[in-house]
Amino acid sequence: MPLLQAFWVSPPGLALCAFVAQRLAAGAVIYPEQPLRALELTPLAGVRVVIVGQDPYHGPDQAQGLAFSVQAGQRLPPSLRNIFSEIERDLPPARVTSVQALAPRGGELGSWARQGVLLLNTCLTVESGAPGSHAKQGWEALTDSIIKAVADSDSPTVFMLWGAHAQAKQALVSSGRHLVLTANHPSPLSARRPPRPFVGCGHFSAANAWLERHGRGAVLW
């Protein structure tokens, strides 16, 4: 991918590689094993929805390179439970696959990614037990460029921006071709709070209706 190739030889990319190598040499445990899995499962040309997260889960056997997703067999994190609950509330049963198909074996969201839902954290690695430990080390330059590349494309796309961190990326989405949906973060700390509670936001039905109107087809959530 040209975008990735350009990043790895850029000053932020070189600095990031040096930082990660130094942390590994110091014995740090870094998650996930596949930081770029979101791009592997969801090529930019096929993106229909972008969901922006912050950084990967920092516990063992959790993060797997997709925002909000955890490896199969893991307990659902509280934010993901709220996401699934909102999907059940928001959509008719025919459009809901996540809770029935995914929850029994954990919150692995690969089925979303394969349908064109880019599950993009803004920072793509983290150290065990240390949330935010790889923030501002270079990943943001790459993920901002990914968001902008999708926004600059001709394909109508839905951007779901939950919480202040994700909503800070709205400035990268300048085109009127796209639908931008904002709400509080689905964390239990904010999911029900004003001004835009996540619970009851209706983003999943709104996204599907908009995608269908623009000839891109609904997502099976």
JSON list of N, CA and C in Angstrom, two decimals, residues 39-109:
[
{"chain": "A", "resi": 39, "resn": "LEU", "atom": "N", "xyz": [-6.31, -2.86, 8.39]},
{"chain": "A", "resi": 39, "resn": "LEU", "atom": "CA", "xyz": [-6.06, -2.58, 6.98]},
{"chain": "A", "resi": 39, "resn": "LEU", "atom": "C", "xyz": [-6.00, -3.85, 6.15]},
{"chain": "A", "resi": 40, "resn": "GLU", "atom": "N", "xyz": [-5.55, -4.94, 6.77]},
{"chain": "A", "resi": 40, "resn": "GLU", "atom": "CA", "xyz": [-5.49, -6.22, 6.05]},
{"chain": "A", "resi": 40, "resn": "GLU", "atom": "C", "xyz": [-6.89, -6.75, 5.75]},
{"chain": "A", "resi": 41, "resn": "LEU", "atom": "N", "xyz": [-7.81, -6.59, 6.70]},
{"chain": "A", "resi": 41, "resn": "LEU", "atom": "CA", "xyz": [-9.17, -7.10, 6.52]},
{"chain": "A", "resi": 41, "resn": "LEU", "atom": "C", "xyz": [-10.07, -6.13, 5.76]},
{"chain": "A", "resi": 42, "resn": "THR", "atom": "N", "xyz": [-9.74, -4.85, 5.79]},
{"chain": "A", "resi": 42, "resn": "THR", "atom": "CA", "xyz": [-10.60, -3.83, 5.19]},
{"chain": "A", "resi": 42, "resn": "THR", "atom": "C", "xyz": [-9.76, -2.92, 4.30]},
{"chain": "A", "resi": 43, "resn": "PRO", "atom": "N", "xyz": [-9.54, -3.31, 3.04]},
{"chain": "A", "resi": 43, "resn": "PRO", "atom": "CA", "xyz": [-8.79, -2.44, 2.12]},
{"chain": "A", "resi": 43, "resn": "PRO", "atom": "C", "xyz": [-9.48, -1.08, 1.99]},
{"chain": "A", "resi": 44, "resn": "LEU", "atom": "N", "xyz": [-8.71, -0.04, 1.86]},
{"chain": "A", "resi": 44, "resn": "LEU", "atom": "CA", "xyz": [-9.27, 1.31, 1.84]},
{"chain": "A", "resi": 44, "resn": "LEU", "atom": "C", "xyz": [-10.29, 1.49, 0.72]},
{"chain": "A", "resi": 45, "resn": "ALA", "atom": "N", "xyz": [-10.07, 0.83, -0.40]},
{"chain": "A", "resi": 45, "resn": "ALA", "atom": "CA", "xyz": [-11.00, 0.99, -1.52]},
{"chain": "A", "resi": 45, "resn": "ALA", "atom": "C", "xyz": [-12.38, 0.41, -1.21]},
{"chain": "A", "resi": 46, "resn": "GLY", "atom": "N", "xyz": [-12.48, -0.46, -0.21]},
{"chain": "A", "resi": 46, "resn": "GLY", "atom": "CA", "xyz": [-13.75, -1.09, 0.12]},
{"chain": "A", "resi": 46, "resn": "GLY", "atom": "C", "xyz": [-14.40, -0.57, 1.38]},
{"chain": "A", "resi": 47, "resn": "VAL", "atom": "N", "xyz": [-13.87, 0.50, 1.97]},
{"chain": "A", "resi": 47, "resn": "VAL", "atom": "CA", "xyz": [-14.41, 1.00, 3.24]},
{"chain": "A", "resi": 47, "resn": "VAL", "atom": "C", "xyz": [-15.80, 1.60, 3.02]},
{"chain": "A", "resi": 48, "resn": "ARG", "atom": "N", "xyz": [-16.74, 1.17, 3.85]},
{"chain": "A", "resi": 48, "resn": "ARG", "atom": "CA", "xyz": [-18.09, 1.75, 3.84]},
{"chain": "A", "resi": 48, "resn": "ARG", "atom": "C", "xyz": [-18.38, 2.52, 5.13]},
{"chain": "A", "resi": 49, "resn": "VAL", "atom": "N", "xyz": [-17.77, 2.05, 6.23]},
{"chain": "A", "resi": 49, "resn": "VAL", "atom": "CA", "xyz": [-17.97, 2.67, 7.55]},
{"chain": "A", "resi": 49, "resn": "VAL", "atom": "C", "xyz": [-16.60, 2.75, 8.23]},
{"chain": "A", "resi": 50, "resn": "VAL", "atom": "N", "xyz": [-16.36, 3.86, 8.91]},
{"chain": "A", "resi": 50, "resn": "VAL", "atom": "CA", "xyz": [-15.16, 4.00, 9.73]},
{"chain": "A", "resi": 50, "resn": "VAL", "atom": "C", "xyz": [-15.60, 4.19, 11.18]},
{"chain": "A", "resi": 51, "resn": "ILE", "atom": "N", "xyz": [-15.11, 3.32, 12.07]},
{"chain": "A", "resi": 51, "resn": "ILE", "atom": "CA", "xyz": [-15.32, 3.47, 13.51]},
{"chain": "A", "resi": 51, "resn": "ILE", "atom": "C", "xyz": [-13.95, 3.73, 14.13]},
{"chain": "A", "resi": 52, "resn": "VAL", "atom": "N", "xyz": [-13.83, 4.85, 14.83]},
{"chain": "A", "resi": 52, "resn": "VAL", "atom": "CA", "xyz": [-12.54, 5.30, 15.35]},
{"chain": "A", "resi": 52, "resn": "VAL", "atom": "C", "xyz": [-12.44, 4.97, 16.84]},
{"chain": "A", "resi": 53, "resn": "GLY", "atom": "N", "xyz": [-11.42, 4.20, 17.20]},
{"chain": "A", "resi": 53, "resn": "GLY", "atom": "CA", "xyz": [-11.11, 3.94, 18.60]},
{"chain": "A", "resi": 53, "resn": "GLY", "atom": "C", "xyz": [-9.85, 4.70, 19.01]},
{"chain": "A", "resi": 54, "resn": "GLN", "atom": "N", "xyz": [-9.34, 4.40, 20.21]},
{"chain": "A", "resi": 54, "resn": "GLN", "atom": "CA", "xyz": [-8.19, 5.16, 20.72]},
{"chain": "A", "resi": 54, "resn": "GLN", "atom": "C", "xyz": [-6.92, 4.32, 20.67]},
{"chain": "A", "resi": 55, "resn": "ASP", "atom": "N", "xyz": [-6.73, 3.39, 21.60]},
{"chain": "A", "resi": 55, "resn": "ASP", "atom": "CA", "xyz": [-5.59, 2.49, 21.48]},
{"chain": "A", "resi": 55, "resn": "ASP", "atom": "C", "xyz": [-6.03, 1.08, 21.85]},
{"chain": "A", "resi": 56, "resn": "PRO", "atom": "N", "xyz": [-5.22, 0.06, 21.54]},
{"chain": "A", "resi": 56, "resn": "PRO", "atom": "CA", "xyz": [-5.64, -1.32, 21.76]},
{"chain": "A", "resi": 56, "resn": "PRO", "atom": "C", "xyz": [-5.85, -1.65, 23.24]},
{"chain": "A", "resi": 57, "resn": "TYR", "atom": "N", "xyz": [-6.60, -2.73, 23.47]},
{"chain": "A", "resi": 57, "resn": "TYR", "atom": "CA", "xyz": [-6.70, -3.25, 24.84]},
{"chain": "A", "resi": 57, "resn": "TYR", "atom": "C", "xyz": [-5.31, -3.64, 25.32]},
{"chain": "A", "resi": 58, "resn": "HIS", "atom": "N", "xyz": [-5.06, -3.45, 26.63]},
{"chain": "A", "resi": 58, "resn": "HIS", "atom": "CA", "xyz": [-3.71, -3.62, 27.15]},
{"chain": "A", "resi": 58, "resn": "HIS", "atom": "C", "xyz": [-3.57, -4.86, 28.02]},
{"chain": "A", "resi": 59, "resn": "GLY", "atom": "N", "xyz": [-4.56, -5.76, 27.98]},
{"chain": "A", "resi": 59, "resn": "GLY", "atom": "CA", "xyz": [-4.46, -7.01, 28.72]},
{"chain": "A", "resi": 59, "resn": "GLY", "atom": "C", "xyz": [-4.07, -8.17, 27.80]},
{"chain": "A", "resi": 60, "resn": "PRO", "atom": "N", "xyz": [-3.58, -9.27, 28.36]},
{"chain": "A", "resi": 60, "resn": "PRO", "atom": "CA", "xyz": [-3.17, -10.41, 27.53]},
{"chain": "A", "resi": 60, "resn": "PRO", "atom": "C", "xyz": [-4.36, -11.03, 26.79]},
{"chain": "A", "resi": 61, "resn": "ASP", "atom": "N", "xyz": [-4.11, -11.44, 25.56]},
{"chain": "A", "resi": 61, "resn": "ASP", "atom": "CA", "xyz": [-5.10, -12.16, 24.74]},
{"chain": "A", "resi": 61, "resn": "ASP", "atom": "C", "xyz": [-6.37, -11.36, 24.49]},
{"chain": "A", "resi": 62, "resn": "GLN", "atom": "N", "xyz": [-6.27, -10.05, 24.45]},
{"chain": "A", "resi": 62, "resn": "GLN", "atom": "CA", "xyz": [-7.43, -9.21, 24.16]},
{"chain": "A", "resi": 62, "resn": "GLN", "atom": "C", "xyz": [-7.31, -8.56, 22.78]},
{"chain": "A", "resi": 63, "resn": "ALA", "atom": "N", "xyz": [-6.36, -7.64, 22.63]},
{"chain": "A", "resi": 63, "resn": "ALA", "atom": "CA", "xyz": [-6.26, -6.85, 21.40]},
{"chain": "A", "resi": 63, "resn": "ALA", "atom": "C", "xyz": [-5.93, -7.74, 20.21]},
{"chain": "A", "resi": 64, "resn": "GLN", "atom": "N", "xyz": [-6.54, -7.41, 19.08]},
{"chain": "A", "resi": 64, "resn": "GLN", "atom": "CA", "xyz": [-6.28, -8.18, 17.86]},
{"chain": "A", "resi": 64, "resn": "GLN", "atom": "C", "xyz": [-6.24, -7.31, 16.62]},
{"chain": "A", "resi": 65, "resn": "GLY", "atom": "N", "xyz": [-5.97, -6.03, 16.81]},
{"chain": "A", "resi": 65, "resn": "GLY", "atom": "CA", "xyz": [-5.76, -5.14, 15.67]},
{"chain": "A", "resi": 65, "resn": "GLY", "atom": "C", "xyz": [-7.00, -4.51, 15.09]},
{"chain": "A", "resi": 66, "resn": "LEU", "atom": "N", "xyz": [-8.15, -4.65, 15.77]},
{"chain": "A", "resi": 66, "resn": "LEU", "atom": "CA", "xyz": [-9.39, -4.04, 15.34]},
{"chain": "A", "resi": 66, "resn": "LEU", "atom": "C", "xyz": [-9.97, -3.24, 16.51]},
{"chain": "A", "resi": 67, "resn": "ALA", "atom": "N", "xyz": [-10.32, -1.99, 16.29]},
{"chain": "A", "resi": 67, "resn": "ALA", "atom": "CA", "xyz": [-10.85, -1.17, 17.36]},
{"chain": "A", "resi": 67, "resn": "ALA", "atom": "C", "xyz": [-12.09, -1.81, 17.97]},
{"chain": "A", "resi": 68, "resn": "PHE", "atom": "N", "xyz": [-12.16, -1.83, 19.29]},
{"chain": "A", "resi": 68, "resn": "PHE", "atom": "CA", "xyz": [-13.26, -2.34, 20.11]},
{"chain": "A", "resi": 68, "resn": "PHE", "atom": "C", "xyz": [-13.37, -3.87, 20.09]},
{"chain": "A", "resi": 69, "resn": "SER", "atom": "N", "xyz": [-12.69, -4.55, 19.21]},
{"chain": "A", "resi": 69, "resn": "SER", "atom": "CA", "xyz": [-12.79, -6.00, 19.08]},
{"chain": "A", "resi": 69, "resn": "SER", "atom": "C", "xyz": [-11.82, -6.70, 20.02]},
{"chain": "A", "resi": 70, "resn": "VAL", "atom": "N", "xyz": [-12.23, -7.87, 20.52]},
{"chain": "A", "resi": 70, "resn": "VAL", "atom": "CA", "xyz": [-11.33, -8.70, 21.32]},
{"chain": "A", "resi": 70, "resn": "VAL", "atom": "C", "xyz": [-11.26, -10.09, 20.71]},
{"chain": "A", "resi": 71, "resn": "GLN", "atom": "N", "xyz": [-10.21, -10.79, 21.05]},
{"chain": "A", "resi": 71, "resn": "GLN", "atom": "CA", "xyz": [-10.03, -12.13, 20.52]},
{"chain": "A", "resi": 71, "resn": "GLN", "atom": "C", "xyz": [-11.17, -13.05, 20.95]},
{"chain": "A", "resi": 72, "resn": "ALA", "atom": "N", "xyz": [-11.46, -14.01, 20.09]},
{"chain": "A", "resi": 72, "resn": "ALA", "atom": "CA", "xyz": [-12.52, -14.97, 20.37]},
{"chain": "A", "resi": 72, "resn": "ALA", "atom": "C", "xyz": [-12.25, -15.67, 21.70]},
{"chain": "A", "resi": 73, "resn": "GLY", "atom": "N", "xyz": [-13.32, -15.83, 22.48]},
{"chain": "A", "resi": 73, "resn": "GLY", "atom": "CA", "xyz": [-13.22, -16.50, 23.76]},
{"chain": "A", "resi": 73, "resn": "GLY", "atom": "C", "xyz": [-13.02, -15.58, 24.94]},
{"chain": "A", "resi": 74, "resn": "GLN", "atom": "N", "xyz": [-12.75, -14.29, 24.68]},
{"chain": "A", "resi": 74, "resn": "GLN", "atom": "CA", "xyz": [-12.57, -13.33, 25.77]},
{"chain": "A", "resi": 74, "resn": "GLN", "atom": "C", "xyz": [-13.92, -12.77, 26.22]},
{"chain": "A", "resi": 75, "resn": "ARG", "atom": "N", "xyz": [-13.98, -12.38, 27.47]},
{"chain": "A", "resi": 75, "resn": "ARG", "atom": "CA", "xyz": [-15.18, -11.70, 27.98]},
{"chain": "A", "resi": 75, "resn": "ARG", "atom": "C", "xyz": [-15.35, -10.37, 27.24]},
{"chain": "A", "resi": 76, "resn": "LEU", "atom": "N", "xyz": [-16.60, -9.99, 27.04]},
{"chain": "A", "resi": 76, "resn": "LEU", "atom": "CA", "xyz": [-16.86, -8.73, 26.37]},
{"chain": "A", "resi": 76, "resn": "LEU", "atom": "C", "xyz": [-16.47, -7.56, 27.27]},
{"chain": "A", "resi": 77, "resn": "PRO", "atom": "N", "xyz": [-15.62, -6.66, 26.81]},
{"chain": "A", "resi": 77, "resn": "PRO", "atom": "CA", "xyz": [-15.36, -5.44, 27.58]},
{"chain": "A", "resi": 77, "resn": "PRO", "atom": "C", "xyz": [-16.63, -4.60, 27.71]},
{"chain": "A", "resi": 78, "resn": "PRO", "atom": "N", "xyz": [-16.71, -3.76, 28.73]},
{"chain": "A", "resi": 78, "resn": "PRO", "atom": "CA", "xyz": [-17.95, -2.99, 28.96]},
{"chain": "A", "resi": 78, "resn": "PRO", "atom": "C", "xyz": [-18.38, -2.15, 27.76]},
{"chain": "A", "resi": 79, "resn": "SER", "atom": "N", "xyz": [-17.44, -1.49, 27.07]},
{"chain": "A", "resi": 79, "resn": "SER", "atom": "CA", "xyz": [-17.81, -0.67, 25.92]},
{"chain": "A", "resi": 79, "resn": "SER", "atom": "C", "xyz": [-18.42, -1.52, 24.81]},
{"chain": "A", "resi": 80, "resn": "LEU", "atom": "N", "xyz": [-17.86, -2.70, 24.58]},
{"chain": "A", "resi": 80, "resn": "LEU", "atom": "CA", "xyz": [-18.38, -3.56, 23.53]},
{"chain": "A", "resi": 80, "resn": "LEU", "atom": "C", "xyz": [-19.75, -4.12, 23.91]},
{"chain": "A", "resi": 81, "resn": "ARG", "atom": "N", "xyz": [-19.97, -4.39, 25.20]},
{"chain": "A", "resi": 81, "resn": "ARG", "atom": "CA", "xyz": [-21.30, -4.80, 25.63]},
{"chain": "A", "resi": 81, "resn": "ARG", "atom": "C", "xyz": [-22.32, -3.72, 25.31]},
{"chain": "A", "resi": 82, "resn": "ASN", "atom": "N", "xyz": [-21.96, -2.47, 25.56]},
{"chain": "A", "resi": 82, "resn": "ASN", "atom": "CA", "xyz": [-22.89, -1.38, 25.25]},
{"chain": "A", "resi": 82, "resn": "ASN", "atom": "C", "xyz": [-23.11, -1.23, 23.76]},
{"chain": "A", "resi": 83, "resn": "ILE", "atom": "N", "xyz": [-22.08, -1.47, 22.96]},
{"chain": "A", "resi": 83, "resn": "ILE", "atom": "CA", "xyz": [-22.24, -1.43, 21.51]},
{"chain": "A", "resi": 83, "resn": "ILE", "atom": "C", "xyz": [-23.23, -2.50, 21.06]},
{"chain": "A", "resi": 84, "resn": "PHE", "atom": "N", "xyz": [-23.06, -3.72, 21.54]},
{"chain": "A", "resi": 84, "resn": "PHE", "atom": "CA", "xyz": [-23.97, -4.81, 21.16]},
{"chain": "A", "resi": 84, "resn": "PHE", "atom": "C", "xyz": [-25.39, -4.52, 21.64]},
{"chain": "A", "resi": 85, "resn": "SER", "atom": "N", "xyz": [-25.52, -3.98, 22.84]},
{"chain": "A", "resi": 85, "resn": "SER", "atom": "CA", "xyz": [-26.85, -3.67, 23.35]},
{"chain": "A", "resi": 85, "resn": "SER", "atom": "C", "xyz": [-27.54, -2.61, 22.49]},
{"chain": "A", "resi": 86, "resn": "GLU", "atom": "N", "xyz": [-26.80, -1.62, 22.05]},
{"chain": "A", "resi": 86, "resn": "GLU", "atom": "CA", "xyz": [-27.38, -0.58, 21.19]},
{"chain": "A", "resi": 86, "resn": "GLU", "atom": "C", "xyz": [-27.78, -1.16, 19.83]},
{"chain": "A", "resi": 87, "resn": "ILE", "atom": "N", "xyz": [-26.98, -2.08, 19.31]},
{"chain": "A", "resi": 87, "resn": "ILE", "atom": "CA", "xyz": [-27.33, -2.72, 18.04]},
{"chain": "A", "resi": 87, "resn": "ILE", "atom": "C", "xyz": [-28.65, -3.48, 18.19]},
{"chain": "A", "resi": 88, "resn": "GLU", "atom": "N", "xyz": [-28.79, -4.24, 19.26]},
{"chain": "A", "resi": 88, "resn": "GLU", "atom": "CA", "xyz": [-30.03, -4.99, 19.48]},
{"chain": "A", "resi": 88, "resn": "GLU", "atom": "C", "xyz": [-31.23, -4.06, 19.62]},
{"chain": "A", "resi": 89, "resn": "ARG", "atom": "N", "xyz": [-31.03, -2.95, 20.32]},
{"chain": "A", "resi": 89, "resn": "ARG", "atom": "CA", "xyz": [-32.12, -1.99, 20.49]},
{"chain": "A", "resi": 89, "resn": "ARG", "atom": "C", "xyz": [-32.49, -1.30, 19.18]},
{"chain": "A", "resi": 90, "resn": "ASP", "atom": "N", "xyz": [-31.47, -1.04, 18.36]},
{"chain": "A", "resi": 90, "resn": "ASP", "atom": "CA", "xyz": [-31.61, -0.15, 17.20]},
{"chain": "A", "resi": 90, "resn": "ASP", "atom": "C", "xyz": [-32.09, -0.85, 15.94]},
{"chain": "A", "resi": 91, "resn": "LEU", "atom": "N", "xyz": [-31.75, -2.11, 15.78]},
{"chain": "A", "resi": 91, "resn": "LEU", "atom": "CA", "xyz": [-31.96, -2.78, 14.50]},
{"chain": "A", "resi": 91, "resn": "LEU", "atom": "C", "xyz": [-32.96, -3.92, 14.59]},
{"chain": "A", "resi": 92, "resn": "PRO", "atom": "N", "xyz": [-33.69, -4.18, 13.49]},
{"chain": "A", "resi": 92, "resn": "PRO", "atom": "CA", "xyz": [-34.55, -5.37, 13.45]},
{"chain": "A", "resi": 92, "resn": "PRO", "atom": "C", "xyz": [-33.69, -6.63, 13.49]},
{"chain": "A", "resi": 93, "resn": "PRO", "atom": "N", "xyz": [-34.24, -7.73, 13.98]},
{"chain": "A", "resi": 93, "resn": "PRO", "atom": "CA", "xyz": [-33.43, -8.95, 14.14]},
{"chain": "A", "resi": 93, "resn": "PRO", "atom": "C", "xyz": [-32.72, -9.41, 12.88]},
{"chain": "A", "resi": 94, "resn": "ALA", "atom": "N", "xyz": [-33.30, -9.17, 11.71]},
{"chain": "A", "resi": 94, "resn": "ALA", "atom": "CA", "xyz": [-32.69, -9.63, 10.46]},
{"chain": "A", "resi": 94, "resn": "ALA", "atom": "C", "xyz": [-31.37, -8.93, 10.18]},
{"chain": "A", "resi": 95, "resn": "ARG", "atom": "N", "xyz": [-31.16, -7.77, 10.80]},
{"chain": "A", "resi": 95, "resn": "ARG", "atom": "CA", "xyz": [-29.94, -7.01, 10.55]},
{"chain": "A", "resi": 95, "resn": "ARG", "atom": "C", "xyz": [-28.93, -7.15, 11.69]},
{"chain": "A", "resi": 96, "resn": "VAL", "atom": "N", "xyz": [-29.19, -8.02, 12.65]},
{"chain": "A", "resi": 96, "resn": "VAL", "atom": "CA", "xyz": [-28.31, -8.17, 13.80]},
{"chain": "A", "resi": 96, "resn": "VAL", "atom": "C", "xyz": [-27.68, -9.56, 13.77]},
{"chain": "A", "resi": 97, "resn": "THR", "atom": "N", "xyz": [-26.38, -9.60, 13.60]},
{"chain": "A", "resi": 97, "resn": "THR", "atom": "CA", "xyz": [-25.67, -10.87, 13.69]},
{"chain": "A", "resi": 97, "resn": "THR", "atom": "C", "xyz": [-24.69, -10.89, 14.86]},
{"chain": "A", "resi": 98, "resn": "SER", "atom": "N", "xyz": [-24.31, -9.73, 15.37]},
{"chain": "A", "resi": 98, "resn": "SER", "atom": "CA", "xyz": [-23.20, -9.65, 16.32]},
{"chain": "A", "resi": 98, "resn": "SER", "atom": "C", "xyz": [-23.47, -10.41, 17.60]},
{"chain": "A", "resi": 99, "resn": "VAL", "atom": "N", "xyz": [-24.59, -10.11, 18.24]},
{"chain": "A", "resi": 99, "resn": "VAL", "atom": "CA", "xyz": [-24.82, -10.66, 19.56]},
{"chain": "A", "resi": 99, "resn": "VAL", "atom": "C", "xyz": [-25.00, -12.17, 19.48]},
{"chain": "A", "resi": 100, "resn": "GLN", "atom": "N", "xyz": [-25.81, -12.62, 18.52]},
{"chain": "A", "resi": 100, "resn": "GLN", "atom": "CA", "xyz": [-26.06, -14.05, 18.42]},
{"chain": "A", "resi": 100, "resn": "GLN", "atom": "C", "xyz": [-24.82, -14.82, 17.96]},
{"chain": "A", "resi": 101, "resn": "ALA", "atom": "N", "xyz": [-24.12, -14.29, 16.97]},
{"chain": "A", "resi": 101, "resn": "ALA", "atom": "CA", "xyz": [-23.02, -15.04, 16.37]},
{"chain": "A", "resi": 101, "resn": "ALA", "atom": "C", "xyz": [-21.69, -14.80, 17.05]},
{"chain": "A", "resi": 102, "resn": "LEU", "atom": "N", "xyz": [-21.48, -13.60, 17.58]},
{"chain": "A", "resi": 102, "resn": "LEU", "atom": "CA", "xyz": [-20.17, -13.26, 18.09]},
{"chain": "A", "resi": 102, "resn": "LEU", "atom": "C", "xyz": [-20.07, -13.36, 19.60]},
{"chain": "A", "resi": 103, "resn": "ALA", "atom": "N", "xyz": [-21.06, -12.90, 20.31]},
{"chain": "A", "resi": 103, "resn": "ALA", "atom": "CA", "xyz": [-20.94, -12.81, 21.76]},
{"chain": "A", "resi": 103, "resn": "ALA", "atom": "C", "xyz": [-20.64, -14.15, 22.44]},
{"chain": "A", "resi": 104, "resn": "PRO", "atom": "N", "xyz": [-21.22, -15.28, 21.99]},
{"chain": "A", "resi": 104, "resn": "PRO", "atom": "CA", "xyz": [-20.92, -16.53, 22.67]},
{"chain": "A", "resi": 104, "resn": "PRO", "atom": "C", "xyz": [-19.45, -16.91, 22.61]},
{"chain": "A", "resi": 105, "resn": "ARG", "atom": "N", "xyz": [-18.72, -16.45, 21.61]},
{"chain": "A", "resi": 105, "resn": "ARG", "atom": "CA", "xyz": [-17.30, -16.77, 21.53]},
{"chain": "A", "resi": 105, "resn": "ARG", "atom": "C", "xyz": [-16.44, -15.52, 21.70]},
{"chain": "A", "resi": 106, "resn": "GLY", "atom": "N", "xyz": [-17.02, -14.49, 22.24]},
{"chain": "A", "resi": 106, "resn": "GLY", "atom": "CA", "xyz": [-16.28, -13.26, 22.47]},
{"chain": "A", "resi": 106, "resn": "GLY", "atom": "C", "xyz": [-16.65, -12.20, 21.45]},
{"chain": "A", "resi": 107, "resn": "GLY", "atom": "N", "xyz": [-16.06, -11.04, 21.60]},
{"chain": "A", "resi": 107, "resn": "GLY", "atom": "CA", "xyz": [-16.42, -9.91, 20.74]},
{"chain": "A", "resi": 107, "resn": "GLY", "atom": "C", "xyz": [-15.48, -9.73, 19.57]},
{"chain": "A", "resi": 108, "resn": "GLU", "atom": "N", "xyz": [-15.22, -10.77, 18.82]},
{"chain": "A", "resi": 108, "resn": "GLU", "atom": "CA", "xyz": [-14.33, -10.70, 17.66]},
{"chain": "A", "resi": 108, "resn": "GLU", "atom": "C", "xyz": [-15.13, -10.12, 16.50]},
{"chain": "A", "resi": 109, "resn": "LEU", "atom": "N", "xyz": [-14.71, -8.95, 15.99]},
{"chain": "A", "resi": 109, "resn": "LEU", "atom": "CA", "xyz": [-15.49, -8.20, 15.02]},
{"chain": "A", "resi": 109, "resn": "LEU", "atom": "C", "xyz": [-14.97, -8.33, 13.59]}
]
